[in-house]
């Protein structure tokens, strides 16, 4: 009995030693993350948003990624957003063809599309009146709505994807004749409400400016606002299609 017990004991030690000595699995960092780290550690140009502002959407990405993330705008922070949504799909919509070309040359892995905005900052007051019409409070696919505030010329896939996060940080909107963000904000809200189920986190940057402030509150709704940090505002908008009861376009203000 003694030799048998000793043999069993030695086998157990040998097995334990093998487990301890097993080499650790080495996994390579994804190429997209490597590129982002190198880019931001060597670039003197920083993202347009502050650390505190970035943190608002980053903490949602931490919970949701990999997910579908739609960004109005292509900028110095685009590689960061794609990296934070590693394994998911991050799409950028940009008005400047030349800028898209520059970015694609430098970061060919980014998915971006050229879009055209017909409205100008100077038309904001009239577009607010249009947006308050009854037909603009009906939830529908933006392509088929009768509301003139909706963007109807985006790539087809934009309308047919259920976006978990949407960031509105474009178009520029810097002066009266520049394209404004009125249509982008309204369309983001419509895409969120028109998803089959669940909710969409919508972020609007530069809410210190009049258009971003007023249009986000009017069409993404004060009642859906979750947080504001600096110049960024976060809204959590539920599907309006999944409920048996008709939801009002905007809930009661908090």
Backbone as a ProteinNet text record, in pm:
[ID]
protein_1_A
[PRIMARY]
XXXXXXXXXXXXXXXXXXXXXXXXXXXXXXXXXXXXXXXXXXXXXXXXXXXXXXXXXXXXXXXXXXXXXXXXXXXXXXXXXXXXXXXXXXXXXXXXXXXXXXXXXXXXXXXXXXXXXXXXXXXXXXXXXXXXXXXXXXXXXXXXXXXXXXXXXXXXXXXXXXXXXXXXXXXXXXXXXXXXXXXXXXXXXXXXXXXXXXXXXXXXXXXXXXXXXXXXXXXXXXXXXXXXXXXXXXXXXXXXXXXXXXXXXXXXXX
[TERTIARY]
82.7	0	85.4	196.5	281.3	337.7	397.1	451.2	343.9	224.9	116.5	78.3	68.8	33.3	140.6	267.3	378.5	379.5	350.7	346.2	237.4	119.9	8.8	44.7	113.6	153.1	251.6	348.5	448.2	384.7	285.8	215.3	145.1	87.6	15.5	111.8	230.4	331.1	377.2	400.6	447.4	344.5	217.7	110.1	101.6	117.1	111.4	225.4	344.9	461.3	440.7	377.4	352.9	258.8	154.6	58.8	126	213	281.8	378.1	441.2	543.7	487.4	355.3	295.9	320.5	368.4	398.6	272.7	282.5	168.6	141.4	13.3	-24.8	1.8	72.7	107.1	17	-64.7	-152.8	-104.2	-101.4	-53.5	-160.9	-119.1	-212	-264	-394.8	-449.2	-379.9	-366.5	-296.2	-359.4	-494.1	-562.1	-526.3	-511.7	-475.2	-329.8	-244.1	-102.7	-89.9	-165	-160.7	-208.4	-314.4	-368.3	-268.9	-207.2	-110.4	7.2	59.9	173.8	134.7	16.9	-27.8	-41.4	-114.7	-141.9	-22	71.5	190.5	295.2	280.8	379.2	321.5	189.2	126.3	116	136.4	120.6	-22.3	-101.4	-240.4	-329.2	-404.9	-489.9	-634.7	-715.3	-856.9	-929.7	-1040.5	-1115.4	-1182.5	-1213.1	-1280.3	-1178.9	-1218.8	-1132.7	-1138.6	-1049.5	-1047.5	-1182.1	-1236.6	-1364.3	-1478	-1475.4	-1580.4	-1569.6	-1449	-1427.5	-1473.7	-1452.1	-1486	-1635.1	-1719.3	-1864.5	-1903.7	-1855.3	-1888.5	-1800.8	-1678.7	-1587.9	-1643.7	-1709.5	-1762.5	-1881.9	-1954.7	-2063.4	-2005	-1900.3	-1833.4	-1774.9	-1727.3	-1670.5	-1775.5	-1900.1	-2008.8	-2063.6	-2070.8	-2141.3	-2052.9	-1926.2	-1842	-1816.2	-1802.1	-1809.8	-1954.5	-1972.9	-2108.3	-2106.7	-2222.7	-2234.5	-2229.9	-2132.2	-2107.4	-2102.5	-2195.3	-2202.4	-2155	-2062.7	-2006.4	-2024.6	-2093	-2101.1	-1974.5	-1881.6	-1755.3	-1637.4	-1531.9	-1407.5	-1295.9	-1229.1	-1130.5	-1010.7	-939.9	-818.7	-850.2	-978.3	-1015.8	-1073	-1082.2	-1148.5	-1079.7	-948.3	-874.4	-898.6	-912.6	-940.7	-1076.6	-1179.7	-1313.9	-1316.7	-1250.4	-1246.5	-1176.4	-1070.7	-994.8	-1074.9	-1147.9	-1229.9	-1345.9	-1381.7	-1487.8	-1426.4	-1313.5	-1241.6	-1330.9	-1334.4	-1416.8	-1556.3	-1593.8	-1724.7	-1712	-1816.9	-1816	-1832.2	-1735.4	-1740.2	-1737.5	-1839.8	-1855.6	-1854.4	-1781.5	-1770	-1833.6	-1914	-1976.3	-1912.7	-1855.5	-1777.3	-1817.4	-1822.1	-1864.4	-1750.9	-1626.3	-1510.4	-1439.2	-1454.2	-1394	-1242	-1182.9	-1036.7	-985	-1056.9	-1016.8	-1029.1	-1134.5	-1150.8	-1030.9	-988.9	-874	-747.4	-725.1	-606.4	-608.2	-723.9	-735.2	-725.2	-788.8	-784.6	-643.6	-566.3	-427.5	-346.7	-372.4	-298	-351.6	-485.7	-548.9	-650.8	-605.4	-694.9	-797	-776.7	-870.3	-999.5	-1000.6	-1120.4	-1228.3	-1352.6	-1465.1	-1534.1	-1524.1	-1582.5	-1652.9	-1753.6	-1832.2	-1853.6	-1856.3	-1881.3	-2031.6	-2071.3	-2212	-2222.1	-2339.5	-2363.1	-2472.8	-2447.3	-2546.5	-2593.7	-2723.9	-2777.1	-2811.4	-2835.5	-2878	-2758.9	-2778.2	-2673.6	-2712.4	-2613.3	-2635.6	-2740.8	-2738.4	-2831.4	-2977.1	-3000.3	-3136.6	-3192.3	-3118.4	-3155.9	-3293.7	-3324.1	-3451.8	-3569.5	-3558.6	-3665.8	-3676.9	-3562.6	-3563.8	-3622	-3605.6	-3667	-3819.2	-3870.5	-4015.2	-4064.6	-3989.4	-4026.2	-4025.3	-3923.2	-3910.9	-4022.5	-4087.6	-4197.1	-4331.5	-4333.3	-4457.3	-4490.5	-4619.3	-4665.8	-4598.3	-4573.2	-4514.3	-4371.6	-4306.9	-4170.3	-4167.4	-4284.1	-4293	-4334.1	-4346.5	-4381.7	-4253	-4243	-4122.7	-4129.6	-4024.7	-4021.3	-3876.5	-3853.4	-3723	-3696.6	-3581.4	-3554.1	-3570.1	-3551.4	-3565.3	-3708.4	-3803.3	-3943.4	-4027.2	-3967.2	-4042.1	-4076.7	-4185	-4225.3	-4159.8	-4082.4	-4016.8	-3892.4	-3886.6	-3774.5	-3646.2	-3653.4	-3535.3	-3447.6	-3502.9	-3428.9	-3330	-3215.8	-3117.1	-3159.4	-3184	-3236.4	-3137	-3018.4	-2921.5	-2799.5	-2810.7	-2697.8	-2685.7	-2570.8	-2558.4	-2669.6	-2722.7	-2836.7	-2811.6	-2691.7	-2658.6	-2674.2	-2660.7	-2674.6	-2816	-2914.1	-3053.9	-3091.5	-3022.8	-3061.5	-2983.7	-2895.1	-2818.1	-2876.4	-2884.7	-2928.7	-2805.1	-2796	-2676.9	-2690.9	-2588.3	-2587.7	-2544	-2452.7	-2406.9	-2403.9	-2441.1	-2430.3	-2366.4	-2262.1	-2194.4	-2216	-2270	-2286.7	-2180	-2077.9	-1968.1	-1935.2	-2034.8	-2021	-2162	-2178.3	-2074.9	-2019.7	-1937	-1859	-1943.4	-2031.8	-2119.5	-2049	-1935.4	-1855.7	-1904.4	-1975.7	-2024.2	-2158.1	-2222.7	-2360.4	-2378.4	-2277.3	-2290.3	-2238.3	-2189	-2138.6	-2254.9	-2239.4	-2343.3	-2360.1	-2483.9	-2510.6	-2546.4	-2558.8	-2584.5	-2732.9	-2818.8	-2962	-3013.4	-2981.9	-3031.9	-2968.5	-2840.1	-2770.3	-2829	-2858.2	-2914.6	-3053.5	-3137.3	-3272.6	-3266.4	-3181.4	-3171.1	-3118.7	-3023.9	-2971.8	-3084.6	-3169.7	-3282.2	-3382	-3403	-3498.3	-3443.7	-3315.5	-3253.4	-3264.6	-3246.5	-3255.1	-3397.3	-3494.6	-3634	-3685.3	-3631.6	-3684.3	-3623.3	-3528.9	-3472.9	-3581.2	-3566.4	-3671.2	-3689.7	-3579.7	-3588.4	-3459.9	-3460.5	-3340.6	-3332.2	-3211.3	-3190.5	-3061.6	-3052.8	-2934.3	-2881.8	-2751.4	-2687.1	-2641.9	-2695	-2662.9	-2585.9	-2474.6	-2389.1	-2381	-2395.4	-2382.8	-2271.7	-2174.7	-2063	-2086.4	-2021	-2029.3	-2165.5	-2222.6	-2352.8	-2343.6	-2223.6	-2210	-2254.6	-2273	-2321	-2473.7	-2535.8	-2681.7	-2752	-2708.3	-2776.2	-2767.5	-2648.3	-2631	-2712.3	-2718.4	-2794	-2943.9	-2998.5	-3143.5	-3195.3	-3124	-3172.9	-3159.7	-3057.5	-3045.6	-3156.9	-3189	-3296	-3433.1	-3451.2	-3580.9	-3607	-3502.9	-3526.8	-3464.3	-3371.4	-3322.2	-3388.1	-3434.6	-3525.8	-3459.1	-3501.1	-3455.1	-3484.5	-3600.7	-3640.6	-3555.1	-3481.2	-3391.3	-3246.2	-3221	-3082.6	-3033.7	-2916.9	-2858.4	-2751.3	-2673.6	-2557.4	-2505.6	-2445.4	-2369.2	-2237.7	-2131	-1997.4	-1928.2	-1899.6	-1836.3	-1925.2	-1872.3	-1946.1	-2015.5	-2019.1	-2084.9	-2208.4	-2312	-2439.4	-2474	-2518.9	-2548.1	-2697.8	-2758.5	-2900.1	-2912.9	-3005.9	-3034.7	-3176.9	-3188.5	-3318.4	-3365.4	-3482	-3532.6	-3602.6	-3616.8	-3694	-3838.8	-3897.7	-4039.2	-4122.5	-4055.9	-4126.8	-4155.7	-4079.5	-4091.4	-4204	-4256.6	-4359.8	-4499.3	-4588.8	-4727.5	-4799.3	-4756.1	-4815.6	-4737.3	-4809.4	-4743.4	-4666.7	-4539.7	-4458.7	-4468.2	-4471.3	-4462.7	-4323.4	-4311.4	-4180.8	-4078.3	-4118.9	-4035	-4109.6	-4043	-4107.2	-4108.9	-4174.3	-4176.9	-4035	-4007	-3873.9	-3846.4	-3720.1	-3681.4	-3681.3
-121.5	0	125.5	121.5	239.9	285.1	193.5	235.7	296.4	234.7	285	426.7	450.6	583.4	685.3	641	730.4	765.6	664.6	688.4	788.7	769.4	860.9	1002.4	1013.8	1144.6	1213.3	1131.8	1187.5	1233.2	1156.2	1194.9	1328.8	1346.7	1470.8	1589.1	1569	1675.7	1706.7	1601.1	1618.3	1695	1658	1724.9	1871.3	1898.5	2036.2	2118.9	2057	2127.4	2162.1	2069.3	2093.8	2211.3	2215.8	2326.1	2458.8	2457.5	2580.6	2626	2529.2	2562.1	2591.8	2574.4	2596.4	2740.1	2758.6	2893.8	2977.9	3104.8	3195.5	3221.3	3234	3261.8	3408.9	3435.6	3573.2	3617.9	3718.4	3769.8	3907.3	3928.9	4055.9	4162.9	4284.9	4396.7	4418.9	4442.5	4463.5	4579.3	4566.5	4668.1	4805.9	4810.1	4939.5	5009.8	4932.2	4991.5	5036.5	4957.7	4996.2	5128.5	5138.8	5260	5380.7	5362	5472.1	5516.9	5421.1	5453.8	5532.2	5484.2	5551.3	5691	5699.9	5828.6	5933.7	5899.2	5999.2	6027.5	5933.9	5957.8	6041.1	6051.8	6127.8	6254.3	6269.7	6385.4	6503.7	6622	6744.1	6797.1	6735.3	6777	6688.4	6748.5	6672.6	6670.2	6574.3	6569.1	6698.3	6722.4	6846.3	6851.6	6736.6	6732.7	6725.2	6775.6	6768.5	6627.7	6600.3	6469.4	6440.6	6540.1	6522	6495.5	6565	6545.6	6407.6	6366.9	6234.2	6124.9	6147	6046.3	6014.6	6110.7	6089.8	5976.9	5984	5879	5755.4	5774.5	5660.6	5560.5	5610.7	5518.3	5439.5	5497.5	5423.1	5319.2	5357.9	5263	5145.9	5173.6	5067.3	4960.8	5004.9	4911.3	4845.2	4921.3	4875.1	4806	4843.5	4790.8	4641	4567.6	4614.9	4643.7	4756.6	4799.2	4878.2	4931.5	5016.7	5162.5	5235.7	5373.4	5462.6	5556.4	5649.4	5786.8	5844.8	5975	6072.9	6183.4	6292.1	6375	6360.4	6431.8	6336.6	6381.7	6305.3	6398.4	6364	6457.5	6390.2	6466.8	6416.4	6311.4	6302	6203.4	6074.7	6067.2	5952.8	5819.6	5819.1	5695.7	5651.2	5747	5715.7	5648.1	5703.6	5645.3	5503	5481.9	5347.7	5249.9	5295.2	5209.3	5177.8	5276.4	5254.2	5158.6	5147.8	5055.3	4935.6	4889.9	4779.5	4656.1	4602.9	4485.8	4521.5	4649.5	4695.6	4768.9	4837.7	4913.8	5062.3	5141.6	5286.1	5352.7	5432.4	5495.2	5646.5	5713.7	5859.2	5920.5	6024.5	6098.4	6236.4	6269.7	6393	6472.9	6604.2	6692.7	6731.5	6722.3	6770.5	6653.4	6644.8	6534.4	6533.6	6651.1	6659.6	6608.9	6641.7	6597.9	6445.7	6390.1	6244.4	6178.7	6236.9	6182.5	6183.1	6293.1	6302.2	6197.2	6184.4	6090.5	5945.8	5915.9	5778.9	5738.2	5834.9	5806.1	5769.8	5841.5	5819.8	5701.3	5688.3	5580.7	5507.3	5421.3	5354.4	5260.9	5225.7	5133.5	5202	5335.8	5407.6	5400.5	5378.7	5373.3	5509.5	5578.7	5712.6	5732	5820.9	5848.1	5998.3	6042.4	6183.7	6210.3	6316.7	6356.8	6505.8	6545.4	6685.3	6742.5	6860.4	6930	7052.8	7061.2	7171.3	7295.2	7277.9	7391.5	7465.4	7593.9	7679.2	7725.9	7769.7	7820.4	7931.5	8014.4	8127.6	8083.6	7956.2	7905.7	7836.9	7842.8	7768.6	7806.3	7934	7978.1	7921.6	7924.1	7870.9	7719.1	7651.4	7506	7464.7	7548.4	7519.4	7523.3	7618.7	7626.7	7502.4	7460.3	7340	7217.7	7209.2	7095.2	7085.1	7195.3	7195.1	7161.8	7141	7101	6956.5	6923.6	6790.2	6677.8	6699.5	6593.3	6558.8	6650.8	6625.5	6555.9	6535.7	6464.9	6318.7	6278.7	6140.1	6059.7	5948.3	5865	5775	5783	5707.7	5695.3	5612.6	5607.2	5745.4	5806.8	5941.5	5954.9	5845.5	5851.6	5877.9	5837.1	5840.9	5941.7	6008.7	6108.7	6227.4	6294.3	6414	6539.3	6521.8	6635.5	6677.2	6803.2	6854	6870.1	6847.6	6861.5	6736	6625.3	6498.7	6492.5	6429.3	6404.4	6278.5	6293	6180.7	6127.3	6188.2	6146.6	6075.1	6019.1	5945.9	5808.5	5742.8	5606.6	5517.1	5429.5	5345.2	5269.9	5220.6	5139.4	5217	5347.7	5429.7	5417.7	5415.1	5406	5264.7	5166.4	5027.2	4962.3	5037.1	4987.2	5043.5	4960.3	5009	5054.8	5183.9	5243	5245.7	5198.8	5199	5334.4	5398.6	5532.9	5618.6	5745.1	5842.6	5968.5	6015.1	6137.9	6244.5	6360	6471	6575.3	6579.1	6674.4	6739.6	6744.1	6802.3	6821.7	6904.5	6979.5	7096.1	7175.3	7276.5	7376.7	7447.4	7543.2	7662.5	7702.3	7809.6	7950.3	7965.5	8099	8085.7	8195.9	8195.2	8120.1	8123.8	8058	7914.4	7869.7	7732.2	7636.5	7509.4	7410.8	7401.3	7394.2	7382.8	7240.5	7215.9	7079.7	7051.9	7139.6	7124	6989.5	6959.4	6836.1	6711.6	6720.9	6605.6	6570.9	6672.3	6648.4	6585.9	6642.4	6587.9	6443.6	6418.7	6284.6	6183.1	6223.7	6134.2	6090.3	6184.8	6152.4	6059.6	6079.5	5995.6	5853.5	5841.3	5708.7	5633.4	5705	5642.8	5594.9	5678.9	5643.4	5532.3	5525.4	5432.8	5293.3	5269.5	5134.6	5040.6	4912	4816.3	4804.2	4801.9	4790.9	4844.2	4854.4	4902.2	5053.7	5103.9	5247.6	5288.2	5416	5471.2	5586.8	5588.9	5699.3	5801.9	5922.1	6028.1	6138.4	6178.6	6282.6	6400	6519.4	6639.9	6725.7	6759	6841.4	6987.6	7076.5	7221.9	7278.4	7228.2	7278.6	7417.1	7472.4	7611.8	7705.5	7651.1	7729.9	7719.2	7823.2	7834.7	7719.7	7685.8	7581.5	7446.1	7408.6	7279.4	7272.4	7383.1	7388.9	7374.7	7460.4	7464	7341.1	7298.3	7185.3	7052.7	7038.3	6914	6904.5	7015.1	7013.6	6994.2	7050.2	7041.7	6904.1	6840.7	6718.4	6592.4	6608.6	6493.4	6493.2	6608.9	6627.4	6635.6	6737.1	6758.3	6635.3	6572.9	6456.4	6333.4	6331.8	6220	6252.5	6375.1	6412	6339.6	6278.3	6200.8	6279.2	6355.9	6421.3	6531.7	6631.8	6730.8	6754.9	6752.3	6778.4	6874.5	6994	7092	7122.1	7099.3	7131.3	7010.3	6897.2	6779.2	6742.3	6702.4	6666.5	6524	6445.4	6303.4	6278.7	6216.1	6179.9	6028.3	5968.8	5826.4	5813.7	5774.3	5775.5	5632.5	5595.3	5459	5443.5	5319.3	5290.8	5333.8	5394.6	5429.8	5325.9	5226.7	5122.6	5000.3	4982.4	4860.2	4866.4	4984.5	5000.7	4986.8	4920.4	4908.1	5041.9	5121.2	5253.4	5356	5448.5	5553.7	5645.2	5659.1	5750.7	5890.4	5992.7	6127.9	6148.1	6235.5	6259.3	6296.5	6379.1	6414.4	6381	6316.2	6291.2	6419	6412.5	6529	6562	6689.1	6732.1	6683.4	6653.6	6604.2	6718
0	0	0	71.2	83.3	-51.1	-133.2	-262	-352.1	-350.8	-435.1	-395	-265.7	-214.6	-252.5	-243	-274.7	-423	-507.2	-651.9	-687.2	-624	-648	-606	-492.1	-439.8	-533.9	-586.5	-677.7	-807.8	-855.1	-977.6	-959.3	-840.1	-811.2	-811.7	-751.9	-750.4	-891.4	-969.3	-1106.8	-1189.9	-1171.1	-1243.7	-1204.5	-1074.8	-1025.5	-1082	-1089.5	-1143.9	-1290.1	-1365.3	-1507.4	-1526.3	-1440.3	-1450.8	-1419.2	-1318.3	-1279.3	-1387.1	-1451.9	-1549.9	-1688.4	-1706.2	-1838.2	-1882.5	-2003.8	-2051.7	-2066.2	-2033.4	-2047.2	-2194.7	-2228.2	-2366.2	-2395.9	-2502	-2539.4	-2653.3	-2629.4	-2733.7	-2776.8	-2907	-2960.4	-2946	-2921.9	-2918.1	-3059.8	-3077.8	-3212.3	-3283.6	-3414.1	-3493.2	-3478.3	-3471	-3459.6	-3329	-3221.5	-3093.2	-3093	-3155.2	-3166	-3240.3	-3348.8	-3430.6	-3351.1	-3272.8	-3192.5	-3086	-3018.6	-2913.6	-2971.2	-3082.7	-3145.8	-3193.5	-3255.1	-3308.6	-3198.8	-3093.1	-2989.6	-2899.7	-2893.5	-2811.6	-2885.1	-3016.3	-3094.1	-3157.2	-3152.1	-3215.7	-3120.2	-3173.8	-3094.9	-3103.7	-3192.1	-3210.2	-3124.1	-3036.4	-2945	-2994.7	-2948.1	-2986.2	-2950.2	-3021.9	-3001	-2864.5	-2807.5	-2678.3	-2564.1	-2449.2	-2331.2	-2272.2	-2178.6	-2113	-2045.6	-1977.1	-1906.8	-2004.4	-2118.3	-2218.4	-2282.5	-2315.7	-2374.6	-2278	-2149.8	-2048.8	-2045.1	-2083.5	-2081.5	-2176.5	-2299.8	-2396.8	-2379.5	-2328.6	-2309.9	-2208.8	-2104.6	-2003.8	-2058.3	-2154.3	-2218.6	-2314.3	-2386.2	-2475.3	-2397.3	-2278.2	-2195.1	-2164	-2147.6	-2117.9	-2244	-2353.5	-2472.8	-2576.5	-2584.7	-2691.7	-2673.8	-2784.8	-2923.2	-2963.9	-3031.3	-3065	-3195.4	-3232.3	-3350.8	-3307	-3358.2	-3315.7	-3440.1	-3448.8	-3561.7	-3516.7	-3593.4	-3557.9	-3673.5	-3646.7	-3743.9	-3726.9	-3820.1	-3813.1	-3818.4	-3882.5	-3892.6	-3848.5	-3739.8	-3686.1	-3623.2	-3541.6	-3476.9	-3369.9	-3333.1	-3231.3	-3290.9	-3423.5	-3487.3	-3458.2	-3462.3	-3434.3	-3290.1	-3201.4	-3061.2	-3046.3	-3112.4	-3100.3	-3154.9	-3267.5	-3325.4	-3231.4	-3168.7	-3077	-2950.8	-2899.9	-2780.6	-2809.2	-2936.2	-2977.6	-3050.1	-3001.4	-3066.3	-3080.4	-3201.7	-3228.9	-3275	-3259.5	-3304.5	-3437.3	-3474.9	-3599.8	-3568.5	-3610.7	-3590.7	-3727.7	-3756.4	-3888.2	-3872.4	-3962.3	-3958.3	-4083.4	-4063.5	-4173.6	-4179.4	-4295.1	-4306.4	-4430.2	-4415.9	-4525.1	-4620.3	-4573.7	-4649.8	-4718.9	-4851.3	-4927.3	-4916.7	-4922.6	-4916.5	-4782.2	-4676.2	-4542.5	-4529.3	-4588.5	-4587.4	-4654.6	-4767.4	-4840	-4755.9	-4684.5	-4598.6	-4487.6	-4423.7	-4311.6	-4360.2	-4473.8	-4525.5	-4565.8	-4612.7	-4648.4	-4524.2	-4416.5	-4293.1	-4213	-4210.5	-4132.5	-4220.5	-4309.1	-4403.9	-4339.2	-4214	-4148.1	-4103.8	-4099.1	-4056	-4164	-4121.5	-4215.2	-4217.3	-4329.6	-4337.9	-4471.6	-4471	-4591.3	-4605.1	-4729.8	-4756.4	-4754.9	-4686.5	-4683	-4715	-4760	-4795.2	-4706.1	-4651.7	-4569.9	-4647.4	-4670.3	-4750.8	-4668.8	-4540.8	-4459	-4399	-4374.3	-4318	-4178	-4105.1	-3969.6	-3970.6	-4073.4	-4082.2	-4095.7	-4128	-4147.2	-4022.3	-3914.6	-3793.7	-3740.1	-3737	-3680.3	-3759.6	-3891.2	-3975.1	-3959.9	-3948.3	-3932.2	-3797.1	-3696.8	-3566.9	-3579.2	-3655.7	-3677.9	-3751.5	-3852.2	-3927.7	-3835.4	-3751.8	-3661.7	-3559.9	-3531.2	-3434	-3496.9	-3628.8	-3695.4	-3658.9	-3664.4	-3623.2	-3701.5	-3830.4	-3912.6	-3869.7	-3799	-3752.5	-3617	-3558.2	-3430.4	-3450.5	-3576.1	-3608.4	-3624.4	-3553.7	-3560.5	-3682.7	-3764	-3888.6	-3933.6	-4033.8	-4098.5	-4158.2	-4129.7	-4180.9	-4332.1	-4404.8	-4551	-4594.1	-4511.4	-4552.5	-4475.2	-4378.7	-4304.1	-4393.7	-4360.2	-4434.5	-4378.1	-4272.9	-4208.7	-4287.4	-4324.9	-4404.6	-4323.7	-4195.1	-4110.1	-4114.2	-4160	-4161.5	-4277.6	-4253.1	-4358.8	-4434.4	-4564.4	-4642.5	-4745.5	-4751.3	-4852.1	-4797.6	-4677.8	-4619.6	-4686.2	-4673.6	-4726.5	-4670.2	-4753.7	-4715.9	-4585.4	-4568.1	-4451	-4319.9	-4325.9	-4204.8	-4149.1	-4238.3	-4195.8	-4150.5	-4202.7	-4177.1	-4063.4	-4001	-3886.5	-3757.6	-3655.8	-3525.1	-3448.3	-3426.5	-3364.7	-3213.3	-3145.5	-2999.3	-2944.5	-3016.5	-2980.7	-3106.6	-3090.7	-3199.4	-3141.9	-3208	-3166.7	-3274.2	-3234.8	-3328.8	-3297.9	-3382.9	-3365.9	-3500.1	-3587.5	-3721	-3776.1	-3880.6	-3951.8	-3868.8	-3934	-3862	-3784.5	-3854.8	-3788.6	-3727.9	-3786.6	-3727.1	-3760.8	-3872.7	-3910.2	-3982.4	-4010.9	-4061	-4192.2	-4278.4	-4407.9	-4406.9	-4293.7	-4282.1	-4256.9	-4295.2	-4262.3	-4111.2	-4065.8	-3922.7	-3883.8	-3754.6	-3705.1	-3679.9	-3727.9	-3702.4	-3753.7	-3879.4	-3941.5	-3880.1	-3848	-3789.4	-3653	-3572.7	-3439.7	-3450.6	-3536.9	-3553.9	-3604.3	-3703.5	-3761.8	-3661.1	-3578.7	-3474.2	-3381.5	-3344.4	-3257.2	-3323.7	-3453.1	-3526.5	-3542.3	-3571.2	-3581.7	-3449	-3339.1	-3206.9	-3177.6	-3202.4	-3173.5	-3265.2	-3386.6	-3486.4	-3479	-3388.3	-3374.9	-3321.6	-3348.2	-3311.5	-3161.4	-3087.8	-2942.5	-2880.1	-2749.3	-2680.9	-2677.5	-2660.3	-2648.5	-2718.9	-2749.7	-2814.9	-2731.4	-2712.6	-2641.3	-2745.1	-2734.3	-2830.4	-2758.3	-2818.5	-2761	-2857.9	-2806.2	-2888.8	-2829.8	-2914.3	-2868.8	-2905.7	-2835.9	-2857	-2817.5	-2708.2	-2664.9	-2601.4	-2597.9	-2555.6	-2667.4	-2788.4	-2901.2	-2908.5	-2960	-2958.3	-3030.2	-3150.6	-3228.8	-3159.4	-3116.9	-3051	-2921.7	-2851	-2726.2	-2752.1	-2836.7	-2858	-2932.3	-3035.8	-3115	-3039.7	-2958.8	-2881.8	-2777.9	-2714	-2614.6	-2679	-2798.7	-2865.8	-2926.2	-2984	-3061.1	-3001.9	-2909	-2832.6	-2694.8	-2654.9	-2541.9	-2404.7	-2333.7	-2196.2	-2110.1	-2133.8	-2055.1	-2078.9	-2189.6	-2219.7	-2185.5	-2139.5	-2110.2	-1985.3	-1998.4	-1889.5	-1815.3	-1892.2	-1831.2	-1922.2	-1861.9	-1937.1	-1865	-1943.5	-1890.1	-1985.1	-1937.5	-2025.3	-2144.1	-2263.2	-2386.3	-2447.7	-2375.7	-2432.5	-2352	-2424.1	-2362.1	-2402.9	-2307.3	-2328.3	-2309.8	-2411.1	-2406.5	-2420.9	-2348.3	-2362.1	-2414.5	-2541.4	-2609.5	-2635.4	-2582.3	-2602.3	-2737.2	-2779.2	-2900	-2878.5	-2981.1	-2975.4	-3049.4	-3106.9	-3181.5	-3095.6	-2989.3	-2909.8	-2807	-2782.8	-2680.5	-2740.7	-2667.2	-2711.8	-2699.3	-2604.7	-2586.1	-2667.2	-2727	-2802.9	-2708.1	-2734.2	-2653.9	-2714.3	-2632.1	-2687.5	-2746.1	-2842.8	-2904.9	-2798.9	-2705.2	-2590.4	-2461.8	-2366.5	-2237.4	-2154.2	-2040.6	-1951.5	-1907.3	-1894.4	-1850.9	-1710.1	-1684.1	-1551.3	-1450
[MASK]
++++++++++++++++++++++++++++++++++++++++++++++++++++++++++++++++++++++++++++++++++++++++++++++++++++++++++++++++++++++++++++++++++++++++++++++++++++++++++++++++++++++++++++++++++++++++++++++++++++++++++++++++++++++++++++++++++++++++++++++++++++++++++++++

